[in-house]
mmCIF file of C-alpha atoms in Angstrom:
data_model
loop_
_atom_site.group_PDB
_atom_site.id
_atom_site.type_symbol
_atom_site.label_atom_id
_atom_site.label_comp_id
_atom_site.label_asym_id
_atom_site.label_seq_id
_atom_site.Cartn_x
_atom_site.Cartn_y
_atom_site.Cartn_z
ATOM 1 C CA ALA A 108 -28.484 -47.809 -4.782
ATOM 2 C CA GLN A 109 -27.452 -46.319 -1.489
ATOM 3 C CA SER A 110 -24.592 -47.667 0.596
ATOM 4 C CA VAL A 111 -22.939 -46.848 3.907
ATOM 5 C CA THR A 112 -19.366 -47.495 4.993
ATOM 6 C CA GLN A 113 -18.085 -47.463 8.496
ATOM 7 C CA PRO A 114 -14.344 -47.836 8.159
ATOM 8 C CA ASP A 115 -13.616 -48.756 11.759
ATOM 9 C CA ILE A 116 -14.757 -52.187 12.886
ATOM 10 C CA HIS A 117 -13.545 -51.716 16.436
ATOM 11 C CA ILE A 118 -12.534 -48.715 18.455
ATOM 12 C CA THR A 119 -11.146 -48.740 21.954
ATOM 13 C CA VAL A 120 -11.286 -45.602 23.978
ATOM 14 C CA SER A 121 -10.509 -44.691 27.547
ATOM 15 C CA GLU A 122 -13.279 -43.527 29.770
ATOM 16 C CA GLY A 123 -13.475 -39.765 29.703
ATOM 17 C CA ALA A 124 -11.755 -39.501 26.358
ATOM 18 C CA SER A 125 -13.378 -38.169 23.207
ATOM 19 C CA LEU A 126 -14.867 -40.495 20.599
ATOM 20 C CA GLU A 127 -15.389 -40.096 16.903
ATOM 21 C CA LEU A 128 -16.974 -42.750 14.699
ATOM 22 C CA ARG A 129 -16.704 -42.390 10.951
ATOM 23 C CA CYS A 130 -19.483 -42.865 8.431
ATOM 24 C CA ASN A 131 -19.403 -42.375 4.715
ATOM 25 C CA TYR A 132 -22.430 -42.777 2.547
ATOM 26 C CA SER A 133 -23.321 -43.062 -1.095
ATOM 27 C CA TYR A 134 -26.726 -41.797 -2.176
ATOM 28 C CA GLY A 135 -27.976 -40.025 -5.248
ATOM 29 C CA ALA A 136 -30.156 -37.443 -3.598
ATOM 30 C CA THR A 137 -30.192 -35.507 -0.359
ATOM 31 C CA PRO A 138 -29.812 -38.246 2.232
ATOM 32 C CA TYR A 139 -31.637 -38.938 5.408
ATOM 33 C CA LEU A 140 -28.928 -40.035 7.835
ATOM 34 C CA PHE A 141 -29.189 -41.829 11.126
ATOM 35 C CA TRP A 142 -26.964 -43.102 13.916
ATOM 36 C CA TYR A 143 -28.180 -46.021 16.028
ATOM 37 C CA VAL A 144 -26.705 -47.763 19.029
ATOM 38 C CA GLN A 145 -27.210 -51.464 19.699
ATOM 39 C CA SER A 146 -26.611 -52.863 23.155
ATOM 40 C CA PRO A 147 -26.843 -56.601 23.945
ATOM 41 C CA GLY A 148 -30.358 -57.653 24.585
ATOM 42 C CA GLN A 149 -31.816 -54.384 23.510
ATOM 43 C CA GLY A 150 -33.224 -53.053 20.322
ATOM 44 C CA LEU A 151 -31.470 -50.451 18.238
ATOM 45 C CA GLN A 152 -31.873 -47.043 19.734
ATOM 46 C CA LEU A 153 -31.838 -43.916 17.626
ATOM 47 C CA LEU A 154 -29.096 -41.489 18.705
ATOM 48 C CA LEU A 155 -29.741 -38.766 16.214
ATOM 49 C CA LYS A 156 -30.860 -38.105 12.648
ATOM 50 C CA TYR A 157 -30.320 -35.602 9.866
ATOM 51 C CA PHE A 158 -32.995 -34.695 7.407
ATOM 52 C CA SER A 159 -32.147 -31.115 6.463
ATOM 53 C CA GLY A 160 -31.127 -27.828 7.991
ATOM 54 C CA ASP A 161 -28.329 -27.341 10.411
ATOM 55 C CA THR A 162 -25.573 -29.748 9.461
ATOM 56 C CA LEU A 163 -24.503 -30.207 13.139
ATOM 57 C CA VAL A 164 -27.044 -32.451 14.756
ATOM 58 C CA GLN A 165 -27.371 -32.954 18.529
ATOM 59 C CA GLY A 166 -28.589 -36.275 19.783
ATOM 60 C CA ILE A 167 -29.271 -38.125 22.971
ATOM 61 C CA LYS A 168 -26.661 -39.249 25.498
ATOM 62 C CA GLY A 169 -24.362 -36.342 24.653
ATOM 63 C CA PHE A 170 -23.761 -37.418 21.055
ATOM 64 C CA GLU A 171 -23.563 -35.164 18.032
ATOM 65 C CA ALA A 172 -22.917 -35.706 14.340
ATOM 66 C CA GLU A 173 -21.933 -33.458 11.506
ATOM 67 C CA PHE A 174 -23.182 -33.847 7.959
ATOM 68 C CA LYS A 175 -20.598 -32.878 5.385
ATOM 69 C CA ARG A 176 -21.995 -33.124 1.893
ATOM 70 C CA SER A 177 -18.651 -32.435 0.220
ATOM 71 C CA GLN A 178 -17.124 -35.483 1.988
ATOM 72 C CA SER A 179 -20.299 -37.649 1.954
ATOM 73 C CA SER A 180 -19.748 -38.111 5.631
ATOM 74 C CA PHE A 181 -21.836 -38.132 8.763
ATOM 75 C CA ASN A 182 -19.394 -38.707 11.628
ATOM 76 C CA LEU A 183 -20.570 -39.250 15.200
ATOM 77 C CA ARG A 184 -18.808 -37.601 18.108
ATOM 78 C CA LYS A 185 -18.909 -37.502 21.869
ATOM 79 C CA PRO A 186 -16.595 -35.281 23.887
ATOM 80 C CA SER A 187 -16.248 -37.630 26.898
ATOM 81 C CA VAL A 188 -17.284 -41.233 26.857
ATOM 82 C CA HIS A 189 -18.696 -43.182 29.706
ATOM 83 C CA TRP A 190 -18.320 -46.880 30.369
ATOM 84 C CA SER A 191 -21.988 -47.256 29.452
ATOM 85 C CA ASP A 192 -21.259 -46.096 25.886
ATOM 86 C CA ALA A 193 -19.638 -49.420 25.134
ATOM 87 C CA ALA A 194 -21.864 -50.856 22.399
ATOM 88 C CA GLU A 195 -22.247 -51.364 18.684
ATOM 89 C CA TYR A 196 -22.909 -48.238 16.651
ATOM 90 C CA PHE A 197 -24.565 -48.236 13.231
ATOM 91 C CA CYS A 198 -24.799 -45.471 10.677
ATOM 92 C CA ALA A 199 -27.675 -45.680 8.234
ATOM 93 C CA VAL A 200 -28.915 -43.847 5.194
ATOM 94 C CA GLY A 201 -32.650 -43.735 4.530
ATOM 95 C CA ALA A 202 -34.386 -43.792 1.161
ATOM 96 C CA GLY A 203 -38.015 -43.683 0.187
ATOM 97 C CA ALA A 204 -40.742 -41.835 2.008
ATOM 98 C CA ALA A 205 -39.216 -39.841 4.800
ATOM 99 C CA GLY A 206 -36.111 -41.993 4.550
ATOM 100 C CA ASN A 207 -37.724 -45.048 6.048
ATOM 101 C CA LYS A 208 -36.010 -47.653 3.924
ATOM 102 C CA LEU A 209 -32.766 -47.912 5.825
ATOM 103 C CA THR A 210 -29.409 -49.177 4.603
ATOM 104 C CA PHE A 211 -26.982 -49.775 7.440
ATOM 105 C CA GLY A 212 -23.221 -49.617 7.599
ATOM 106 C CA GLY A 213 -21.305 -52.545 8.959
ATOM 107 C CA GLY A 214 -21.157 -51.154 12.429
ATOM 108 C CA THR A 215 -18.401 -50.046 14.827
ATOM 109 C CA ARG A 216 -17.943 -51.794 18.091
ATOM 110 C CA VAL A 217 -16.796 -49.411 20.808
ATOM 111 C CA LEU A 218 -14.923 -50.732 23.838
ATOM 112 C CA VAL A 219 -14.357 -48.396 26.754
ATOM 113 C CA LYS A 220 -11.334 -48.866 28.981
ATOM 114 C CA PRO A 221 -11.481 -47.828 32.605
ATOM 115 C CA GLY B 225 -40.287 -43.434 23.408
ATOM 116 C CA ALA B 226 -42.386 -45.951 21.556
ATOM 117 C CA VAL B 227 -41.933 -49.581 22.388
ATOM 118 C CA VAL B 228 -41.698 -52.521 20.046
ATOM 119 C CA SER B 229 -41.604 -56.075 21.302
ATOM 120 C CA GLN B 230 -40.658 -59.305 19.650
ATOM 121 C CA HIS B 231 -41.604 -62.824 20.625
ATOM 122 C CA PRO B 232 -39.908 -65.129 21.164
ATOM 123 C CA SER B 233 -36.542 -63.676 22.005
ATOM 124 C CA ARG B 234 -34.834 -66.990 21.285
ATOM 125 C CA VAL B 235 -35.994 -70.087 19.480
ATOM 126 C CA ILE B 236 -34.253 -73.353 18.640
ATOM 127 C CA CYS B 237 -35.894 -75.619 16.097
ATOM 128 C CA LYS B 238 -35.189 -78.677 14.061
ATOM 129 C CA SER B 239 -34.394 -78.439 10.351
ATOM 130 C CA GLY B 240 -37.569 -78.600 8.270
ATOM 131 C CA THR B 241 -39.898 -77.018 10.807
ATOM 132 C CA SER B 242 -41.495 -73.577 10.570
ATOM 133 C CA VAL B 243 -40.980 -70.820 13.043
ATOM 134 C CA LYS B 244 -43.187 -67.786 13.590
ATOM 135 C CA ILE B 245 -41.801 -64.567 15.055
ATOM 136 C CA GLU B 246 -44.110 -61.823 16.255
ATOM 137 C CA CYS B 247 -43.446 -58.104 16.211
ATOM 138 C CA ARG B 248 -45.766 -55.833 18.158
ATOM 139 C CA SER B 249 -45.888 -52.081 18.585
ATOM 140 C CA LEU B 250 -47.062 -51.695 22.138
ATOM 141 C CA ASP B 251 -48.135 -48.076 22.450
ATOM 142 C CA PHE B 252 -48.617 -46.858 18.947
ATOM 143 C CA GLN B 253 -50.135 -47.907 15.666
ATOM 144 C CA ALA B 254 -47.674 -48.862 12.934
ATOM 145 C CA THR B 255 -48.890 -48.767 9.357
ATOM 146 C CA THR B 256 -45.439 -49.951 8.259
ATOM 147 C CA MET B 257 -43.165 -52.502 9.851
ATOM 148 C CA PHE B 258 -39.795 -53.680 8.666
ATOM 149 C CA TRP B 259 -37.993 -56.984 8.989
ATOM 150 C CA TYR B 260 -34.207 -57.187 9.146
ATOM 151 C CA ARG B 261 -31.737 -59.981 9.391
ATOM 152 C CA GLN B 262 -28.426 -59.651 11.207
ATOM 153 C CA PHE B 263 -25.614 -62.166 10.873
ATOM 154 C CA PRO B 264 -23.047 -62.452 13.745
ATOM 155 C CA LYS B 265 -20.784 -59.423 13.907
ATOM 156 C CA GLN B 266 -22.426 -58.000 10.813
ATOM 157 C CA SER B 267 -24.844 -55.276 9.936
ATOM 158 C CA LEU B 268 -28.613 -55.391 9.516
ATOM 159 C CA MET B 269 -29.993 -56.284 6.130
ATOM 160 C CA LEU B 270 -33.457 -55.216 5.244
ATOM 161 C CA MET B 271 -35.541 -58.244 4.252
ATOM 162 C CA ALA B 272 -38.949 -56.801 3.654
ATOM 163 C CA THR B 273 -41.344 -53.928 4.289
ATOM 164 C CA SER B 274 -44.668 -54.843 5.699
ATOM 165 C CA ASN B 275 -47.712 -52.607 5.261
ATOM 166 C CA GLU B 276 -50.879 -53.228 7.205
ATOM 167 C CA GLY B 277 -53.519 -54.844 5.090
ATOM 168 C CA SER B 278 -51.394 -55.417 2.055
ATOM 169 C CA LYS B 279 -48.717 -57.767 0.782
ATOM 170 C CA ALA B 280 -45.182 -57.253 1.995
ATOM 171 C CA THR B 281 -42.490 -55.892 -0.317
ATOM 172 C CA TYR B 282 -39.407 -58.058 -0.313
ATOM 173 C CA GLU B 283 -35.875 -56.969 -1.008
ATOM 174 C CA GLN B 284 -33.965 -58.468 -3.850
ATOM 175 C CA GLY B 285 -32.708 -61.922 -3.043
ATOM 176 C CA VAL B 286 -35.145 -62.578 -0.201
ATOM 177 C CA GLU B 287 -37.468 -65.534 -0.893
ATOM 178 C CA LYS B 288 -40.995 -64.504 -0.177
ATOM 179 C CA ASP B 289 -42.164 -68.096 0.050
ATOM 180 C CA LYS B 290 -39.434 -68.851 2.570
ATOM 181 C CA PHE B 291 -40.029 -65.823 4.708
ATOM 182 C CA LEU B 292 -43.805 -65.245 5.022
ATOM 183 C CA ILE B 293 -44.807 -61.907 6.363
ATOM 184 C CA ASN B 294 -48.231 -61.008 7.614
ATOM 185 C CA HIS B 295 -49.245 -57.546 8.863
ATOM 186 C CA ALA B 296 -52.827 -58.241 9.917
ATOM 187 C CA SER B 297 -53.274 -55.310 12.279
ATOM 188 C CA LEU B 298 -51.767 -51.915 13.058
ATOM 189 C CA THR B 299 -49.890 -53.360 15.951
ATOM 190 C CA LEU B 300 -48.801 -56.781 14.817
ATOM 191 C CA SER B 301 -46.581 -58.160 12.066
ATOM 192 C CA THR B 302 -45.417 -61.752 11.937
ATOM 193 C CA LEU B 303 -42.466 -63.344 10.134
ATOM 194 C CA THR B 304 -42.700 -67.054 9.480
ATOM 195 C CA VAL B 305 -39.568 -68.919 8.453
ATOM 196 C CA THR B 306 -40.865 -71.911 6.591
ATOM 197 C CA SER B 307 -38.995 -75.195 6.370
ATOM 198 C CA ALA B 308 -36.123 -73.717 8.276
ATOM 199 C CA HIS B 309 -32.594 -74.904 7.642
ATOM 200 C CA PRO B 310 -29.359 -74.268 9.483
ATOM 201 C CA GLU B 311 -28.424 -71.429 7.087
ATOM 202 C CA ASP B 312 -31.538 -69.597 8.237
ATOM 203 C CA SER B 313 -30.012 -69.306 11.730
ATOM 204 C CA SER B 314 -29.642 -65.667 12.434
ATOM 205 C CA PHE B 315 -30.815 -62.690 14.436
ATOM 206 C CA TYR B 316 -34.119 -61.335 13.168
ATOM 207 C CA ILE B 317 -35.056 -57.786 14.035
ATOM 208 C CA CYS B 318 -38.244 -55.922 13.328
ATOM 209 C CA SER B 319 -38.990 -52.222 13.413
ATOM 210 C CA ALA B 320 -42.220 -50.307 13.374
ATOM 211 C CA ARG B 321 -42.732 -46.852 11.987
ATOM 212 C CA ASP B 322 -44.591 -44.380 14.118
ATOM 213 C CA GLY B 323 -46.183 -41.987 11.677
ATOM 214 C CA ASN B 324 -46.639 -39.356 14.386
ATOM 215 C CA TYR B 325 -42.892 -39.078 14.831
ATOM 216 C CA ASN B 326 -41.732 -40.236 11.413
ATOM 217 C CA GLU B 327 -39.289 -42.577 13.068
ATOM 218 C CA GLN B 328 -38.694 -46.309 13.212
ATOM 219 C CA PHE B 329 -38.596 -48.035 16.588
ATOM 220 C CA PHE B 330 -36.742 -51.361 16.763
ATOM 221 C CA GLY B 331 -37.622 -54.502 18.571
ATOM 222 C CA PRO B 332 -34.992 -56.375 20.694
ATOM 223 C CA GLY B 333 -34.569 -59.068 18.099
ATOM 224 C CA THR B 334 -35.178 -62.846 17.886
ATOM 225 C CA ARG B 335 -32.266 -65.262 17.851
ATOM 226 C CA LEU B 336 -33.176 -68.236 15.618
ATOM 227 C CA THR B 337 -31.052 -71.383 15.777
ATOM 228 C CA VAL B 338 -31.904 -74.175 13.356
ATOM 229 C CA LEU B 339 -30.357 -77.546 14.250
#
C-alpha cells in the first residue's frame, strides 16, 4: 500500500524568503504525485502534479516541485513567499486509474511572518 | 477551473439522527466522486469511491451501512451519516473527477458536529 510522509508539521517563513516543503512517498510502481493547498473555508486546490516526463514540475502560484525517484521524494518549493501563501499544504500519491485514488500526507502548515 | 460545491457547509445534529451531505459538480460531469474525512489538524482519509449508477467502493475500515453513499447522477453524490454519534464529528470533503482533465476537484467541505 502506498503512503506519504510530510516530516514537517509546521514551518514558519518570513515573507519574501524561500520555502521548501518535504514529501516522501512509498509506492510500488511509478507514482502519480500531487501537491494541494488548503485554505480555511476553501476546498483543496491543486498546485501541481507529476505523472511522467520532466522531473521538475511547474505549478500555479509560483510553486515548483522536483521528483527524485532515488530519494522517493517530491519536495515543493517557492523562491519567494507571499503572505497569502499561509495555508496547509498536502502532498499526495495517487494509485489506480490515472492515479485517482489519493493517499495524503499529514500536511504541513505554513505560517508567513511579515 | 471546475467547481465542486458541498451542502451544507456546517451541520449540528443530535446523537442518533441521520445527516445527508450533498456534493455537486457545478460545471462538469463527474463519473467518479470521492468522499474523504478529515480530523482536526490531520490529513484527509479516503472513505469511499462513488461511481455514477453503481455501488460505492468503501475503504477498509469504513462501515458502508454507517456511511451511505449514493451517486444518482453525473453531477450529484450524497453521503448520509446514519445514526450519527459524537465520534462521527469531523470534516467531510468530497471531490469529483473531471474526465476531460483527468483531475479531481475538491469541494469546500462540510463540518459535522454531533452532540
